[in-house]
XYZ file of C-alpha atoms in Angstrom:
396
model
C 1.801 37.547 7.390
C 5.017 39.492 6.921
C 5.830 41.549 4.153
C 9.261 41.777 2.573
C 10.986 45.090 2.883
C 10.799 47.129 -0.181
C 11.028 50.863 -0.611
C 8.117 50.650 -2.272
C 6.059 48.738 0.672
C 7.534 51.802 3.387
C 6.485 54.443 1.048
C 2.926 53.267 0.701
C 2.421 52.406 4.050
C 3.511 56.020 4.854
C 1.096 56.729 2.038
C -2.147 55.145 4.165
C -1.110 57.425 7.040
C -0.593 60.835 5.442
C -3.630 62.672 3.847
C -2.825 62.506 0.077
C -2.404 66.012 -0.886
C -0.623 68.258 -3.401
C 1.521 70.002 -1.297
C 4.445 67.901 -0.062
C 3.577 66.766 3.689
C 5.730 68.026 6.069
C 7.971 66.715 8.540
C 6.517 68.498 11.731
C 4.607 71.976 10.935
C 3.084 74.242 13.449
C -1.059 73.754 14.158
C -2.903 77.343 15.066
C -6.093 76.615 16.230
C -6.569 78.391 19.156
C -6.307 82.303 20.697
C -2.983 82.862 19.025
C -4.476 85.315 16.389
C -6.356 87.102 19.379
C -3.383 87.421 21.229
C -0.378 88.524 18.891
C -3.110 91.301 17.608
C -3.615 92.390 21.386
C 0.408 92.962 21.122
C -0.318 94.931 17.548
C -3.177 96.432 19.081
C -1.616 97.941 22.099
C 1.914 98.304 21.114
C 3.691 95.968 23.286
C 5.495 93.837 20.869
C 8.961 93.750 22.375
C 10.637 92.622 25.069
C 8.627 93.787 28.041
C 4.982 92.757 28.357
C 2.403 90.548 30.326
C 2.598 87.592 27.769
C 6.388 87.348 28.918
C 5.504 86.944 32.479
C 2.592 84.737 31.270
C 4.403 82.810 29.204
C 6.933 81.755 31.598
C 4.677 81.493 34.494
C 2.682 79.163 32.199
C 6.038 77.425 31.481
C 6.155 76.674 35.255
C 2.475 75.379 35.556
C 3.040 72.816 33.059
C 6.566 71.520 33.907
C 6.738 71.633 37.812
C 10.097 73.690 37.637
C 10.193 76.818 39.821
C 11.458 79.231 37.730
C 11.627 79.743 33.780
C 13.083 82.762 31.991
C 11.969 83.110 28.076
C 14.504 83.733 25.309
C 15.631 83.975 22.082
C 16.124 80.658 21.251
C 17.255 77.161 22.597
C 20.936 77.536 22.111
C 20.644 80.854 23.551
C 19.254 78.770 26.476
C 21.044 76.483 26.701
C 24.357 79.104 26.837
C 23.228 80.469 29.863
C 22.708 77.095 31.209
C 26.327 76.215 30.942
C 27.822 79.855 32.042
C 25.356 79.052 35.032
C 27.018 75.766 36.373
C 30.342 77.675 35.859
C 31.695 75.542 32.900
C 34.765 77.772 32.045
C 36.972 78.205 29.171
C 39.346 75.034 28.748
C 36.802 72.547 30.679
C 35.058 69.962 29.008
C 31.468 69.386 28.745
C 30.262 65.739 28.033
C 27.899 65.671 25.435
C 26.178 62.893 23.208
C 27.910 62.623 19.516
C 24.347 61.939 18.383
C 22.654 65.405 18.893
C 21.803 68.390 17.023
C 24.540 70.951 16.549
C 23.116 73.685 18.416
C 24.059 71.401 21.928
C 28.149 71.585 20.817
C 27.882 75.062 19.452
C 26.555 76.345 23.036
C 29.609 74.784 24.608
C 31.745 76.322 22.158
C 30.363 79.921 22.828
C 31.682 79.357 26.398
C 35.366 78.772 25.319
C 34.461 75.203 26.671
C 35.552 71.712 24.541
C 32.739 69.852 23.669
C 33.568 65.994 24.622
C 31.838 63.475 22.756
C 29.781 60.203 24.504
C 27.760 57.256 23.032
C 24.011 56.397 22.567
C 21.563 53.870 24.454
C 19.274 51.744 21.939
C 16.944 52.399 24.586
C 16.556 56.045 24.177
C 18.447 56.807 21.378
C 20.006 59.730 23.973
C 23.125 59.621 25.874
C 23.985 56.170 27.543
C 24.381 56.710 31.021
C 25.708 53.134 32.020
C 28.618 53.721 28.932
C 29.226 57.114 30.405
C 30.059 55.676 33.285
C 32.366 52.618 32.389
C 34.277 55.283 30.092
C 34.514 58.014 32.979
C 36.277 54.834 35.398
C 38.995 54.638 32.796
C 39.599 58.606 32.065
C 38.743 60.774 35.158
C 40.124 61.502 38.321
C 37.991 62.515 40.609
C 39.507 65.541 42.890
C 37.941 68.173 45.881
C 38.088 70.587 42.998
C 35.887 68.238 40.595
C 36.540 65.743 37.892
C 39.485 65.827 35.585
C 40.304 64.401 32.464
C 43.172 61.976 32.689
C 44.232 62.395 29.089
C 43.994 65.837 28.367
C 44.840 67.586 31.790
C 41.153 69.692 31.784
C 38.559 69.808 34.302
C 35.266 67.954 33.099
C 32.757 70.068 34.534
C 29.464 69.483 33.377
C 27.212 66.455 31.108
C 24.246 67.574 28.755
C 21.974 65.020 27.567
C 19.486 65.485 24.834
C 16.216 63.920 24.968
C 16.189 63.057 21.981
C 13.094 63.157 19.913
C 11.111 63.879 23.087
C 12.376 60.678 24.514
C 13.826 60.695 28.233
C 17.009 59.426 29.370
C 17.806 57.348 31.777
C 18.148 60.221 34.393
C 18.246 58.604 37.552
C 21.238 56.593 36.623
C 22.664 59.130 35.136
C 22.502 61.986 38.058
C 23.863 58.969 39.738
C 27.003 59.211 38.033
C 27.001 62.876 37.860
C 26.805 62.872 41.909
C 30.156 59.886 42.037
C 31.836 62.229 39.475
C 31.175 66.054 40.719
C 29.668 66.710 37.414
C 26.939 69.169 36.753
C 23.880 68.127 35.015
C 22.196 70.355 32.478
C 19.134 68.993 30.782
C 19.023 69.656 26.630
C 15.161 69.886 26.849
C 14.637 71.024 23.055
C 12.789 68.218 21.839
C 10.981 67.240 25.232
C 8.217 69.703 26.443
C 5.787 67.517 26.816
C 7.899 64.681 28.415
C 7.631 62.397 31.354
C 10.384 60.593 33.434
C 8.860 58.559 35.888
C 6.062 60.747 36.196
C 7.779 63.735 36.160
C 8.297 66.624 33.233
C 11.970 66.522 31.832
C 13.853 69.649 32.830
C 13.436 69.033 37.038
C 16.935 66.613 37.045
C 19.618 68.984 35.914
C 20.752 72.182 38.055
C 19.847 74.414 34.467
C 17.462 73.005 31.879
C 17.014 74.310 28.085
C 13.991 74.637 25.767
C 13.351 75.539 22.426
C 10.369 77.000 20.430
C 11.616 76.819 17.030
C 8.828 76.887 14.452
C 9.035 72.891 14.243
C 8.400 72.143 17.834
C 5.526 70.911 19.066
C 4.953 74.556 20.682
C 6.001 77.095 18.721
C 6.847 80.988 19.515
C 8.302 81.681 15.872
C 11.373 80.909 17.514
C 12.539 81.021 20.742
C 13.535 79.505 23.757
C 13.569 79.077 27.405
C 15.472 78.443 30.981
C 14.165 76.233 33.599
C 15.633 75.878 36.939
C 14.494 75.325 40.600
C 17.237 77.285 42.110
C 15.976 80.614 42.946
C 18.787 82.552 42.717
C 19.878 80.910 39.697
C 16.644 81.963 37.967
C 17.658 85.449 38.966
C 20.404 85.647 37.677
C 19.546 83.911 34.522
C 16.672 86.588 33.701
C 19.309 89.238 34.707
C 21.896 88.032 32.163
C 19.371 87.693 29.075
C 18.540 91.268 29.940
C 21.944 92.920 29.302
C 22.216 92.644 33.094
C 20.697 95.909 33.201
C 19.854 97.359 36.810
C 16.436 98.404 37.154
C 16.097 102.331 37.199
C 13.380 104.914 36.334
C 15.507 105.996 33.641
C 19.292 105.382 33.318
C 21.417 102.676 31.709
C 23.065 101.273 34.339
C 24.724 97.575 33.556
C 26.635 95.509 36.720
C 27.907 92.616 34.309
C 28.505 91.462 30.599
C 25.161 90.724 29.625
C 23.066 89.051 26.595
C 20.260 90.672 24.680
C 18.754 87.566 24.531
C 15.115 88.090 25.764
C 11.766 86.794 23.721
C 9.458 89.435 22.246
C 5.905 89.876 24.101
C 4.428 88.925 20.631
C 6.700 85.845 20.033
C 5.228 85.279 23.791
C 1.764 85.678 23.341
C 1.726 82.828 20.249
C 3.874 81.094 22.943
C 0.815 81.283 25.503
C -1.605 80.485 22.906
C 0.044 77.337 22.139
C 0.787 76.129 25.729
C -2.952 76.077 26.001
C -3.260 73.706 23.612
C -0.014 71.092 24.028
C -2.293 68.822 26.417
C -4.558 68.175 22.666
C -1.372 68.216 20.554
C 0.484 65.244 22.899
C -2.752 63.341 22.559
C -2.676 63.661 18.951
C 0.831 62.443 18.424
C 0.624 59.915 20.799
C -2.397 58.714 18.971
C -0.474 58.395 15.604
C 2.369 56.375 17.340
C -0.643 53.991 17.210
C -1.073 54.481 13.722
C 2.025 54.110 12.631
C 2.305 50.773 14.518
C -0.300 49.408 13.420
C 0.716 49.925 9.823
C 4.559 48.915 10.279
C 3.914 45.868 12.670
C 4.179 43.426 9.602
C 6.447 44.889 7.439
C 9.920 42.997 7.736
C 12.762 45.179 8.506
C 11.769 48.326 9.802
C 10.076 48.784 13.166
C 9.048 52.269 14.952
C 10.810 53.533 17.664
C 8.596 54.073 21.088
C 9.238 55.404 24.087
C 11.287 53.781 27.184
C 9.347 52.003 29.528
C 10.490 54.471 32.663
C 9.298 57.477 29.947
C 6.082 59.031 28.956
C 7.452 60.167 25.454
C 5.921 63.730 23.592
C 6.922 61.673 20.319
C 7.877 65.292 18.671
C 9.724 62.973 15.635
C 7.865 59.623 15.086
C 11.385 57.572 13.998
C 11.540 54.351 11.752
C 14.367 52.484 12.587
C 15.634 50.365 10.038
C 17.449 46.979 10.606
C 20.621 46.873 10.389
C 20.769 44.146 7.592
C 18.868 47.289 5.337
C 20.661 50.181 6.545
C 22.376 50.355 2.907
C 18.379 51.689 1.618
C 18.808 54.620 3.742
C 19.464 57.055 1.270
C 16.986 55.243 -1.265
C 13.905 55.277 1.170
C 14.867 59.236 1.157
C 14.362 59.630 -2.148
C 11.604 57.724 -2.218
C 9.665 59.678 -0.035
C 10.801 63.193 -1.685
C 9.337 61.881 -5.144
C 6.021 60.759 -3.434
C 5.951 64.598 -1.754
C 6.264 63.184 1.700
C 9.021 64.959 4.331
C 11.294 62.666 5.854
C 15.105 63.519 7.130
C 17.536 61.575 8.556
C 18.961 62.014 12.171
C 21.754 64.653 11.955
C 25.701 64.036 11.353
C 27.324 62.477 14.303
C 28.877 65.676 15.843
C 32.601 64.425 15.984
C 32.396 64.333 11.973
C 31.981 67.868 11.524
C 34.849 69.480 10.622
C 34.917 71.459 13.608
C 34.842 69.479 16.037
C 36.733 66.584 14.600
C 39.581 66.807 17.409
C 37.859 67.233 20.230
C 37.836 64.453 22.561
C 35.392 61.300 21.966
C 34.947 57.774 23.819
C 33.780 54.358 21.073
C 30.574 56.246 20.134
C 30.039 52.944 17.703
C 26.115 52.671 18.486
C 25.532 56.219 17.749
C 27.459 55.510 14.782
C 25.291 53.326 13.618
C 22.158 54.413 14.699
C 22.895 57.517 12.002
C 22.864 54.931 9.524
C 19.412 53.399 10.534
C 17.305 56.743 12.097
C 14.317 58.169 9.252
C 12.489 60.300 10.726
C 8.437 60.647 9.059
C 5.784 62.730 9.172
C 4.611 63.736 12.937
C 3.057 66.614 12.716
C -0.331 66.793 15.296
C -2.795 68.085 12.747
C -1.783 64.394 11.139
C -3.773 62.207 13.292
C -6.871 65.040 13.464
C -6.882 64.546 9.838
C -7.570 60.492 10.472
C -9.957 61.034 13.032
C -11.877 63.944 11.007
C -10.669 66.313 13.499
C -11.647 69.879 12.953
């Protein structure tokens, strides 16, 4: 039998998931619990703690293993990746970069730090990520496409490149949407932040685009303090990638010699090593959270109103941010349910600010981005962190 949606039914459902505690429960918090102590006091213990070590080279070697891309060069953090993605594929000042309106800020802001105009696109229900069919029925009534690539109609500047987001760890649909990247000369450059761990068609996320981004923030589901990586399967684009996060410094026995404008954007050995540590474990952290997507559905299947997200059917999903998505007839308790949830001393956000409502980026260019619209309006996101469902299953 159904329930009726209440506030008060969502919060104690949420309530039979989460341990009860006195600390608040958190949105997504890191798990250590397996060599990372052992290997950040290795760093400690022998001094390496910067920039050059052999948990750099491991890490990104490791990075490699698990994805299937040929080459991946660790940095500072995702955006930092994710600007050297887009200076990579040659997006110049003045050209536009397609990019979904639903997305966190750090996607616009890397377009931005390459003089570039970040041009705003619409969401699938599907994925909650960019819409690649809606892409391309927009593109048919804007762009010309030319020998010297694919220009805007409206604005007179060269479109050069799309970045979708997988949002939440869910894929896009990337086969239709290199598709219309190949009709339309565009560049593809995967925003990977939220998807290690993710499957399209039986392959990791991060192998479609020509440059791929990564992120290690503290609230990942693999953590390095912070930081971030590149992934590409062009060889000489990996190259030049690690060269440019290096301050394109030319190796020498001793003197500072530099060839281009570089970036000082290269991850610590110790940020490494907890980032090796924790790659060992993501196989047992996926199977956790994919284990409370079970959990949660079987607690939400009969409440009316609310339903949780899952994954596409072409996807194998990390789940990083288990999502409620409410209907649209109770998107007005939005704000309520928030509150809710902060007095009970459980974490829950909502999705982030459509992009083209931030003040600056309010003029740049934008198709009908109506679903992403309201999908803000109907997105929660609840507690997913992987120590979660150990904690049901009297995990260790």
């Amino acid at each position: 039998m159904m329930k009726t949606f209440s506030v008060e039914t969502v919060v104690s459902v949420l309530q039979s998931v989460v341990p009860a505690e006195e600390r608040r429960v958190p949105l997504h918090e890191p798990v250590f619990e397996g060599n990372e102590w052992l290997y950040v006091k290795e760093c400690l213990d022998t001094g390496w703690v910067s920039s050059v070590g052999k948990y750099v080279d491991r890490f990104e070697q490791m990075l490699c293993e698990y994805t299937g891309v040929k080459h991946a060069v660790a940095v500072v953090n995702g955006t930092a990746a994710l600007h050297i993605c887009l200076k990579l594929v040659d997006v110049q000042p003045g050209d536009e970069v397609l990019i979904p309106a639903l997305t966190f800020v750090a996607t616009a802001n890397a377009v931005h730090y390459c003089g570039a105009i970040p041009h705003f696109v619409d969401s699938s229900q599907k994925t909650l990520g960019l819409d690649p069919v809606k892409l391309e029925q927009y593109l048919q009534e804007i762009a010309d496409v030319r020998t010297d690539g694919c220009w805007n109609r409206q604005t007179g500047r060269r479109i050069k490149a799309v970045v979708p987001m997988h949002t939440f760890g869910h894929p896009v649909d990337l086969d239709r949407l290199v598709d219309v990247c190949q009709r339309y000369r565009l560049e593809l450059v995967e925003d990977a932040a939220e998807s290690l761990g993710s499957y399209y068609k039986g392959k990791h996320t991060g192998n479609w685009g020509k440059m791929s981004a990564l992120s290690f923030n503290g609230n990942k589901l693999v953590t390095t303090g912070g930081g971030g990586a590149i992934l590409t399967n062009d060889e000489s684009l990996g190259r030049l990638a690690k060269h440019l996060t290096t301050t394109a410094k030319v190796p020498h026995p001793w003197a500072f010699l530099h060839d281009m404008v570089g970036y000082n954007y290269r991850l610590p050995n110790i940020n490494a090593a907890l980032g090796c540590a924790q790659l060992e474990k993501l196989p047992k952290f996926i199977e956790r959270k994919r284990s409370l997507v079970q959990t949660y559905l079987h607690a939400f299947e009969k409440i009316e109103g609310v339903q949780l997200f899952t994954e596409p059917s072409f996807a194998e999903s990390n789940y990083w941010l288990q999502v409620l998505l409410l209907d649209e007839s109770y998107k007005d308790h939005r704000d309520e349910l928030l509150e809710a949830t902060d007095r009970a001393k459980i974490q829950t956000r909502p999705v982030w600010t459509p992009l083209h409502r931030l003040p600056m980026f309010q003029q740049c260019p934008r198709m009908d981005v109506s679903l992403a619209e309201q999908l803000e309006r109907r997105i929660i996101n609840i507690p997913s962190s992987p120590n979660l469902e150990a904690a049901n299953h009297g995990e260790a």
